[in-house]
Amino acid sequence: MYIRKRGQFYHYEFFVNGNRYAGSFNGKNGAKTAANKKEACEFAYQERRKVLDGTFRDEMEREELKDFVTFVDKVYLPFAREHHSSSTHDEFRCEVMKEYFKTKRFDEITMMLVVKFINERLNSDTVRREVLDNGDAVSKKRSPTTVNKEVTLLSSIFRMAIKEKVASANPCEELPKSVRAKIPARRKRNRRLSPAEEKALFNIGLVGRREYLRAITVVALCTGMRKGELLRLRRDDVNFGSVSLTRVIKGEVWEILPSWLLIEKTKNGKPRTIPMSQRVAAILRMLCEDETTGEYIFTSDKTGSRFIDTKKAFTSACREAKITNLTFHDLRHTWASRAAEMGVAEHVRRDILGHSATSMTGDYTHASTEEMERAMELVASYKREQSFNREKNLGKISAKQETAANLQSAAIL
């Protein structure tokens, strides 16, 4: 390590694996300023540590990375691929921004340019089509929530660039409130599947060429699993046996109890296990025993590979059944709503759905195995309970039948 003061500033030089690294602590381009030789030595050792860690940038490389597209390709995306649970969304959203901000350096991307990007994205059409009441199909406008996600990613890129000393400010943090109001983070949906709609969906919508969606729809209604979690469900994730199974995920051992299943990849990156009701276990067992089923449980009979998405078919089924404004994710809302309606405690619903606790008390409150199993059976019997209550209100249920039903419910609870 070589440290020497030249004029007002300290300069350093060191070698790692035969490569020479040199610079000065002159306060330029984000560099530090050393007050004395001891401090200069500490800064130099920090620079050497960056070289060993692979995060060191010399002046030439740092100048090159001030180009937005270059930084995204060489720094941000490699980081996302290595550290994010899935970089798929980063990949295609970065392509959008690289196309818009191509030839731009970070210091050329101003707040007004970001506002222009937002307005143009909001006014653009997507490849998706929506059918109007008169039967005409038109292109859908881009969702404000989608644009919000793109701006959030852009802000993340700028924050990383600032840490790497190739950008000085983040224009996304300077956006006016009026612009922010155009791109809300998310629109909270207040939609669940009613019993009448459920009947129409299965009797009219999920028949014929869309019948293959019946199984995954029932499992979604009876477990509250996300669509992506269902589509990634594998044979090895389900335990039909009488003894527990173990899986090692990122060095951590997970136990899959009998009649439980493992959800390995989740939205928050934390795996979880949930129980199967008798109804769900019967459906999944039938699918696993089917010779055409491969590694993944929900597979296509035509291709033999797993389903990538169900959006078009499910939307078509809802339209056929005259059900409006319903998405596949609303089945998850339906499970949560039905569980709450039938008295399942909040912490049990939270652990089954895989939500994070919102308080310290929540961090210390966990659902027991028995509580989760009871909740699953209870929601799986929702239609039967609804039918019983309806007949009871109409006076069609005798006192003896009501007593027997209460005993059965007590056994479930």
Short mmCIF file of C-alpha atoms in Angstrom, two decimals:
data_model
loop_
_atom_site.label_atom_id
_atom_site.label_comp_id
_atom_site.label_asym_id
_atom_site.label_seq_id
_atom_site.Cartn_x
_atom_site.Cartn_y
_atom_site.Cartn_z
CA MET A 1 0.00 0.00 0.00
CA TYR A 2 1.48 3.37 -1.08
CA ILE A 3 0.18 6.65 0.41
CA ARG A 4 1.67 10.03 -0.47
CA LYS A 5 0.54 13.63 -0.23
CA ARG A 6 0.86 15.65 -3.42
CA GLY A 7 -0.10 19.27 -3.04
CA GLN A 8 -3.28 19.48 -0.98
CA PHE A 9 -4.50 15.87 -1.43
CA TYR A 10 -3.40 12.35 -0.57
CA HIS A 11 -2.88 9.80 -3.34
CA TYR A 12 -2.88 6.01 -3.02
CA GLU A 13 -1.61 3.04 -5.00
CA PHE A 14 -1.89 -0.70 -4.36
CA PHE A 15 -1.80 -3.99 -6.27
CA VAL A 16 -4.25 -6.91 -6.14
CA ASN A 17 -3.49 -10.08 -8.15
CA GLY A 18 -0.94 -8.15 -10.21
CA ASN A 19 -3.39 -5.37 -11.12
CA ARG A 20 -2.55 -1.79 -10.18
CA TYR A 21 -5.15 0.44 -8.53
CA ALA A 22 -4.49 4.12 -7.90
CA GLY A 23 -6.38 7.29 -7.15
CA SER A 24 -6.61 10.32 -4.92
CA PHE A 25 -8.85 11.52 -2.11
CA ASN A 26 -9.58 14.91 -3.61
CA GLY A 27 -13.34 15.11 -3.12
CA LYS A 28 -14.09 14.93 -6.85
CA ASN A 29 -16.63 12.57 -8.48
CA GLY A 30 -17.83 11.38 -5.10
CA ALA A 31 -14.36 10.64 -3.72
CA LYS A 32 -13.60 11.29 -0.06
CA THR A 33 -11.19 13.92 1.27
CA ALA A 34 -8.58 12.73 3.77
CA ALA A 35 -7.61 15.15 6.56
CA ASN A 36 -4.34 13.36 7.38
CA LYS A 37 -2.22 10.38 6.39
CA LYS A 38 -3.87 8.05 8.91
CA GLU A 39 -7.30 8.79 7.50
CA ALA A 40 -5.92 8.41 3.96
CA CYS A 41 -4.63 4.94 4.87
CA GLU A 42 -8.07 3.96 6.20
CA PHE A 43 -9.73 5.17 3.00
CA ALA A 44 -7.17 3.31 0.89
CA TYR A 45 -7.80 0.07 2.74
CA GLN A 46 -11.53 0.58 2.11
CA GLU A 47 -10.81 0.93 -1.60
CA ARG A 48 -8.74 -2.27 -1.48
CA ARG A 49 -11.62 -4.06 0.23
CA LYS A 50 -13.90 -2.94 -2.60
CA VAL A 51 -11.49 -4.52 -5.09
CA LEU A 52 -11.52 -7.79 -3.15
CA ASP A 53 -15.34 -7.69 -2.93
CA GLY A 54 -15.69 -6.88 -6.62
CA THR A 55 -17.37 -3.49 -6.07
CA PHE A 56 -14.43 -1.20 -6.94
CA ARG A 57 -14.93 1.25 -9.82
CA ASP A 58 -12.04 3.11 -11.37
CA GLU A 59 -12.58 6.53 -12.96
CA MET A 60 -12.89 5.16 -16.49
CA GLU A 61 -15.45 2.53 -15.52
CA ARG A 62 -17.38 4.98 -13.35
CA GLU A 63 -17.58 7.40 -16.27
CA GLU A 64 -18.90 4.63 -18.51
CA LEU A 65 -21.54 3.65 -15.95
CA LYS A 66 -22.97 7.15 -15.93
CA ASP A 67 -24.83 6.05 -19.06
CA PHE A 68 -28.27 4.80 -17.96
CA VAL A 69 -28.49 1.77 -20.25
CA THR A 70 -24.92 0.68 -19.50
CA PHE A 71 -25.53 0.87 -15.76
CA VAL A 72 -28.76 -1.15 -16.00
CA ASP A 73 -27.09 -3.89 -18.08
CA LYS A 74 -23.80 -4.09 -16.16
CA VAL A 75 -24.83 -3.34 -12.58
CA TYR A 76 -28.55 -3.36 -11.79
CA LEU A 77 -29.76 -6.43 -13.70
CA PRO A 78 -26.85 -8.68 -12.64
CA PHE A 79 -27.61 -7.68 -9.04
CA ALA A 80 -31.32 -8.40 -9.49
CA ARG A 81 -30.67 -11.83 -11.04
CA GLU A 82 -28.44 -12.84 -8.14
CA HIS A 83 -30.31 -11.36 -5.17
CA HIS A 84 -34.01 -11.12 -6.09
CA SER A 85 -36.22 -14.21 -5.72
CA SER A 86 -37.34 -13.60 -9.31
CA SER A 87 -35.89 -11.07 -11.74
CA THR A 88 -38.55 -11.61 -14.42
CA HIS A 89 -40.41 -8.37 -13.71
CA ASP A 90 -37.15 -6.43 -13.43
CA GLU A 91 -36.08 -7.77 -16.82
CA PHE A 92 -39.08 -6.68 -18.88
CA ARG A 93 -39.61 -3.39 -17.03
CA CYS A 94 -35.96 -2.48 -17.53
CA GLU A 95 -36.39 -3.08 -21.27
CA VAL A 96 -39.16 -0.46 -21.30
CA MET A 97 -36.99 2.12 -19.52
CA LYS A 98 -33.87 1.33 -21.53
CA GLU A 99 -35.82 2.02 -24.70
CA TYR A 100 -37.20 5.30 -23.35
CA PHE A 101 -34.01 6.61 -21.73
CA LYS A 102 -31.53 5.28 -24.29
CA THR A 103 -28.57 7.60 -25.00
CA LYS A 104 -29.32 9.40 -21.71
CA ARG A 105 -26.85 9.81 -18.87
CA PHE A 106 -28.09 9.89 -15.31
CA ASP A 107 -27.53 13.63 -15.01
CA GLU A 108 -29.68 14.15 -18.15
CA ILE A 109 -32.72 12.38 -16.69
CA THR A 110 -34.58 15.18 -14.96
CA MET A 111 -37.79 15.26 -12.97
CA MET A 112 -39.66 16.71 -15.95
CA LEU A 113 -38.39 13.91 -18.19
CA VAL A 114 -39.70 11.34 -15.70
CA VAL A 115 -43.08 13.16 -15.68
CA LYS A 116 -43.12 12.94 -19.47
CA PHE A 117 -42.35 9.22 -19.25
CA ILE A 118 -45.25 8.73 -16.82
CA ASN A 119 -47.76 10.61 -18.98
CA GLU A 120 -46.77 8.77 -22.14
CA ARG A 121 -46.99 5.39 -20.42
CA LEU A 122 -50.43 6.21 -19.01
CA ASN A 123 -51.67 7.13 -22.50
CA SER A 124 -50.25 4.01 -24.16
CA ASP A 125 -52.18 0.88 -25.05
CA THR A 126 -51.37 -2.65 -23.96
CA VAL A 127 -51.48 -5.82 -26.04
CA ARG A 128 -54.49 -6.94 -24.04
CA ARG A 129 -58.00 -6.48 -25.37
CA GLU A 130 -61.24 -5.89 -23.53
CA VAL A 131 -64.71 -6.62 -24.83
CA LEU A 132 -67.23 -3.79 -24.55
CA ASP A 133 -70.93 -4.28 -23.86
CA ASN A 134 -71.67 -3.98 -27.57
CA GLY A 135 -69.26 -6.84 -28.33
CA ASP A 136 -66.43 -4.73 -29.76
CA ALA A 137 -62.88 -5.60 -28.70
CA VAL A 138 -60.61 -2.64 -27.97
CA SER A 139 -57.08 -2.28 -26.62
CA LYS A 140 -56.81 -1.70 -22.89
CA LYS A 141 -55.06 1.38 -21.57
CA ARG A 142 -52.03 0.81 -19.39
CA SER A 143 -52.87 0.53 -15.72
CA PRO A 144 -51.68 3.35 -13.40
CA THR A 145 -50.51 0.64 -11.00
CA THR A 146 -48.27 -0.77 -13.73
CA VAL A 147 -46.73 2.65 -14.33
CA ASN A 148 -46.23 3.03 -10.58
CA LYS A 149 -44.22 -0.20 -10.53
CA GLU A 150 -42.07 1.06 -13.41
CA VAL A 151 -41.37 4.36 -11.63
CA THR A 152 -40.58 2.49 -8.42
CA LEU A 153 -38.03 0.39 -10.30
CA LEU A 154 -36.58 3.51 -11.92
CA SER A 155 -36.17 5.03 -8.45
CA SER A 156 -34.40 1.87 -7.25
CA ILE A 157 -31.98 2.10 -10.18
CA PHE A 158 -31.20 5.71 -9.30
CA ARG A 159 -30.64 4.87 -5.63
CA MET A 160 -28.16 2.17 -6.60
CA ALA A 161 -26.46 4.55 -9.04
CA ILE A 162 -26.08 7.14 -6.29
CA LYS A 163 -24.43 4.55 -4.04
CA GLU A 164 -22.08 3.64 -6.88
CA LYS A 165 -21.20 7.35 -7.28
CA VAL A 166 -22.44 7.59 -10.89
CA ALA A 167 -25.55 9.68 -10.14
CA SER A 168 -25.96 12.63 -7.81
CA ALA A 169 -29.76 12.85 -7.37
CA ASN A 170 -32.93 10.80 -7.75
CA PRO A 171 -35.53 12.67 -9.88
CA CYS A 172 -38.26 10.21 -8.85
CA GLU A 173 -38.15 11.60 -5.32
CA GLU A 174 -38.94 15.07 -6.65
CA LEU A 175 -42.20 14.16 -8.43
CA PRO A 176 -45.10 16.54 -7.59
CA LYS A 177 -48.03 15.18 -5.61
CA SER A 178 -50.32 15.79 -8.57
CA VAL A 179 -48.23 13.39 -10.66
CA ARG A 180 -47.97 10.83 -7.86
CA ALA A 181 -51.76 10.89 -7.59
CA LYS A 182 -52.00 9.62 -11.18
CA ILE A 183 -50.09 6.43 -10.36
CA PRO A 184 -51.38 4.98 -7.07
CA ALA A 185 -49.40 2.06 -5.68
CA ARG A 186 -52.38 -0.27 -5.88
CA ARG A 187 -56.10 -0.19 -6.13
CA LYS A 188 -57.64 -2.12 -3.27
CA ARG A 189 -60.27 -4.46 -4.63
CA ASN A 190 -63.47 -5.14 -2.74
CA ARG A 191 -64.54 -8.22 -4.69
CA ARG A 192 -65.35 -11.76 -3.68
CA LEU A 193 -67.17 -14.61 -5.40
CA SER A 194 -70.75 -14.98 -4.19
CA PRO A 195 -72.39 -18.43 -3.85
CA ALA A 196 -74.66 -17.67 -6.82
CA GLU A 197 -71.69 -16.63 -8.96
CA GLU A 198 -69.76 -19.71 -7.87
CA LYS A 199 -72.62 -21.90 -9.05
CA ALA A 200 -72.78 -20.10 -12.40
CA LEU A 201 -68.99 -20.24 -12.81
CA PHE A 202 -68.83 -24.02 -12.40
CA ASN A 203 -72.09 -24.89 -14.18
CA ILE A 204 -71.75 -22.53 -17.14
CA GLY A 205 -68.25 -21.07 -17.37
CA LEU A 206 -65.91 -23.93 -16.48
CA VAL A 207 -67.38 -26.53 -18.81
CA GLY A 208 -66.40 -27.90 -22.20
CA ARG A 209 -63.01 -26.69 -23.37
CA ARG A 210 -62.50 -24.78 -20.11
CA GLU A 211 -63.27 -27.71 -17.86
CA TYR A 212 -59.55 -28.22 -17.18
CA LEU A 213 -59.67 -25.09 -14.97
CA ARG A 214 -62.21 -26.58 -12.55
CA ALA A 215 -59.59 -28.30 -10.37
CA ILE A 216 -57.26 -25.33 -9.96
CA THR A 217 -60.25 -23.04 -9.30
CA VAL A 218 -61.58 -25.29 -6.53
CA VAL A 219 -58.14 -25.55 -4.92
CA ALA A 220 -57.78 -21.76 -5.07
CA LEU A 221 -61.20 -21.30 -3.40
CA CYS A 222 -60.37 -23.85 -0.69
CA THR A 223 -56.79 -22.78 0.13
CA GLY A 224 -56.45 -19.07 -0.70
CA MET A 225 -53.24 -19.77 -2.62
CA ARG A 226 -52.03 -17.26 -5.21
CA LYS A 227 -52.22 -18.22 -8.86
CA GLY A 228 -48.44 -18.33 -9.20
CA GLU A 229 -48.17 -20.56 -6.13
CA LEU A 230 -50.67 -22.99 -7.62
CA LEU A 231 -49.03 -23.06 -11.04
CA ARG A 232 -45.64 -23.82 -9.43
CA LEU A 233 -47.01 -26.59 -7.18
CA ARG A 234 -45.11 -29.86 -7.74
CA ARG A 235 -45.72 -33.48 -6.81
CA ASP A 236 -42.87 -33.37 -4.29
CA ASP A 237 -44.53 -30.43 -2.51
CA VAL A 238 -47.57 -32.47 -1.45
CA ASN A 239 -47.53 -35.04 1.35
CA PHE A 240 -50.24 -37.71 0.98
CA GLY A 241 -48.44 -40.06 3.37
CA SER A 242 -48.78 -40.71 7.09
CA VAL A 243 -45.32 -39.44 8.12
CA SER A 244 -43.73 -36.02 7.77
CA LEU A 245 -41.45 -35.17 4.84
CA THR A 246 -38.50 -32.76 4.94
CA ARG A 247 -37.17 -30.41 2.31
CA VAL A 248 -34.07 -28.21 2.46
CA ILE A 249 -34.60 -24.75 0.96
CA LYS A 250 -31.66 -22.33 0.98
CA GLY A 251 -30.04 -24.22 3.84
CA GLU A 252 -33.21 -24.26 5.97
CA VAL A 253 -35.08 -27.49 6.75
CA TRP A 254 -38.84 -27.41 6.17
CA GLU A 255 -41.20 -30.08 7.48
CA ILE A 256 -44.25 -31.09 5.44
CA LEU A 257 -46.76 -32.72 7.78
CA PRO A 258 -49.10 -35.48 6.58
CA SER A 259 -51.96 -34.00 4.48
CA TRP A 260 -50.04 -30.72 4.19
CA LEU A 261 -48.32 -29.09 1.22
CA LEU A 262 -45.29 -26.84 0.77
CA ILE A 263 -45.37 -23.51 -1.06
CA GLU A 264 -41.72 -22.94 -1.89
CA LYS A 265 -41.79 -19.70 -3.88
CA THR A 266 -44.02 -17.00 -2.45
CA LYS A 267 -44.53 -13.28 -2.99
CA ASN A 268 -42.49 -12.28 0.07
CA GLY A 269 -39.80 -14.87 -0.59
CA LYS A 270 -40.58 -16.92 2.54
CA PRO A 271 -41.72 -20.52 1.98
CA ARG A 272 -44.72 -21.74 3.99
CA THR A 273 -46.65 -24.94 4.56
CA ILE A 274 -50.44 -25.19 4.74
CA PRO A 275 -52.86 -28.07 5.43
CA MET A 276 -55.09 -29.64 2.81
CA SER A 277 -58.77 -30.14 3.49
CA GLN A 278 -60.20 -33.52 2.54
CA ARG A 279 -61.69 -31.95 -0.58
CA VAL A 280 -58.39 -30.46 -1.73
CA ALA A 281 -56.43 -33.61 -0.91
CA ALA A 282 -58.82 -35.69 -3.03
CA ILE A 283 -58.42 -33.36 -6.03
CA LEU A 284 -54.63 -33.18 -5.82
CA ARG A 285 -54.33 -36.96 -5.30
CA MET A 286 -56.44 -37.56 -8.41
CA LEU A 287 -54.23 -35.22 -10.44
CA CYS A 288 -51.01 -36.77 -9.14
CA GLU A 289 -52.26 -40.28 -10.00
CA ASP A 290 -53.00 -39.18 -13.57
CA GLU A 291 -50.32 -40.57 -15.89
CA THR A 292 -50.28 -37.37 -17.95
CA THR A 293 -49.24 -35.26 -14.92
CA GLY A 294 -45.54 -34.47 -14.91
CA GLU A 295 -43.40 -32.72 -12.32
CA TYR A 296 -45.95 -29.96 -11.86
CA ILE A 297 -49.46 -30.84 -10.74
CA PHE A 298 -51.40 -28.43 -12.93
CA THR A 299 -50.25 -29.37 -16.44
CA SER A 300 -51.71 -29.16 -19.92
CA ASP A 301 -53.10 -32.33 -21.46
CA LYS A 302 -52.01 -31.08 -24.88
CA THR A 303 -48.40 -30.09 -24.20
CA GLY A 304 -47.64 -32.04 -21.02
CA SER A 305 -45.97 -28.96 -19.56
CA ARG A 306 -47.21 -26.84 -16.67
CA PHE A 307 -49.67 -24.02 -17.19
CA ILE A 308 -47.98 -20.64 -17.57
CA ASP A 309 -51.15 -18.63 -16.98
CA THR A 310 -54.92 -19.04 -16.78
CA LYS A 311 -55.93 -15.44 -17.38
CA LYS A 312 -57.56 -15.70 -20.81
CA ALA A 313 -59.46 -18.91 -20.07
CA PHE A 314 -60.67 -17.74 -16.66
CA THR A 315 -61.78 -14.37 -18.06
CA SER A 316 -63.62 -16.18 -20.84
CA ALA A 317 -65.31 -18.47 -18.30
CA CYS A 318 -66.50 -15.50 -16.24
CA ARG A 319 -67.83 -13.78 -19.34
CA GLU A 320 -69.72 -16.95 -20.34
CA ALA A 321 -71.21 -17.17 -16.83
CA LYS A 322 -72.21 -13.46 -16.90
CA ILE A 323 -69.83 -12.66 -14.02
CA THR A 324 -68.29 -9.21 -14.23
CA ASN A 325 -65.20 -7.66 -12.64
CA LEU A 326 -63.81 -10.92 -11.24
CA THR A 327 -60.16 -11.97 -11.46
CA PHE A 328 -58.51 -15.23 -10.45
CA HIS A 329 -56.83 -13.42 -7.53
CA ASP A 330 -60.30 -12.56 -6.20
CA LEU A 331 -60.63 -16.25 -5.30
CA ARG A 332 -57.95 -15.59 -2.68
CA HIS A 333 -60.02 -12.67 -1.39
CA THR A 334 -63.01 -15.02 -1.33
CA TRP A 335 -61.19 -17.57 0.84
CA ALA A 336 -60.13 -14.87 3.31
CA SER A 337 -63.63 -13.38 3.44
CA ARG A 338 -65.30 -16.74 3.95
CA ALA A 339 -62.79 -17.69 6.66
CA ALA A 340 -63.51 -14.45 8.52
CA GLU A 341 -67.26 -14.94 8.06
CA MET A 342 -67.01 -18.41 9.60
CA GLY A 343 -65.05 -17.21 12.62
CA VAL A 344 -61.45 -18.11 11.74
CA ALA A 345 -59.11 -15.96 13.84
CA GLU A 346 -57.05 -13.28 12.11
CA HIS A 347 -53.67 -14.79 12.99
CA VAL A 348 -54.77 -18.13 11.51
CA ARG A 349 -55.89 -16.47 8.27
CA ARG A 350 -52.60 -14.55 8.19
CA ASP A 351 -50.43 -17.66 8.51
CA ILE A 352 -52.41 -19.63 5.91
CA LEU A 353 -52.35 -16.77 3.39
CA GLY A 354 -48.66 -16.05 4.05
CA HIS A 355 -49.07 -12.42 5.08
CA SER A 356 -46.58 -10.65 7.31
CA ALA A 357 -47.47 -9.50 10.81
CA THR A 358 -48.19 -5.78 11.15
CA SER A 359 -47.26 -5.46 14.83
CA MET A 360 -44.84 -6.81 17.40
CA THR A 361 -47.69 -8.76 18.99
CA GLY A 362 -48.40 -10.29 15.59
CA ASP A 363 -44.76 -11.40 15.33
CA TYR A 364 -45.23 -13.32 18.58
CA THR A 365 -48.62 -14.85 17.64
CA HIS A 366 -48.59 -18.02 15.54
CA ALA A 367 -51.37 -20.36 14.47
CA SER A 368 -51.19 -23.93 15.71
CA THR A 369 -51.32 -26.93 13.41
CA GLU A 370 -54.78 -27.81 14.67
CA GLU A 371 -56.10 -24.26 14.16
CA MET A 372 -54.95 -24.19 10.53
CA GLU A 373 -56.36 -27.64 9.77
CA ARG A 374 -59.74 -26.72 11.29
CA ALA A 375 -59.81 -23.48 9.28
CA MET A 376 -59.17 -25.31 6.01
CA GLU A 377 -61.93 -27.85 6.61
CA LEU A 378 -64.31 -25.11 7.69
CA VAL A 379 -63.86 -23.00 4.54
CA ALA A 380 -63.98 -26.09 2.33
CA SER A 381 -67.46 -26.80 3.75
CA TYR A 382 -68.67 -23.22 3.16
CA LYS A 383 -71.34 -24.07 0.58
CA ARG A 384 -72.72 -26.86 2.74
CA GLU A 385 -72.88 -24.52 5.76
CA GLN A 386 -74.59 -21.83 3.67
CA SER A 387 -77.17 -24.29 2.39
CA PHE A 388 -77.85 -25.56 5.92
CA ASN A 389 -78.30 -22.04 7.31
CA ARG A 390 -80.63 -21.11 4.45
CA GLU A 391 -82.85 -24.15 5.03
CA LYS A 392 -82.76 -23.51 8.77
CA ASN A 393 -84.03 -19.96 8.25
CA LEU A 394 -86.81 -21.31 6.04
CA GLY A 395 -87.86 -23.75 8.76
CA LYS A 396 -86.86 -26.86 6.81
CA ILE A 397 -84.39 -28.08 9.43
CA SER A 398 -85.74 -29.93 12.47
CA ALA A 399 -84.35 -29.51 15.98
CA LYS A 400 -82.86 -33.02 15.77
CA GLN A 401 -81.10 -32.25 12.48
CA GLU A 402 -79.80 -28.96 13.89
CA THR A 403 -78.37 -30.74 16.95
CA ALA A 404 -76.63 -33.32 14.73
CA ALA A 405 -75.20 -30.55 12.52
CA ASN A 406 -73.93 -28.65 15.56
CA LEU A 407 -72.18 -31.79 16.81
CA GLN A 408 -70.57 -32.22 13.40
CA SER A 409 -69.45 -28.58 13.36
CA ALA A 410 -68.02 -29.01 16.87
CA ALA A 411 -66.00 -31.95 15.63
CA ILE A 412 -64.61 -29.79 12.81
CA LEU A 413 -63.92 -26.88 15.13
#
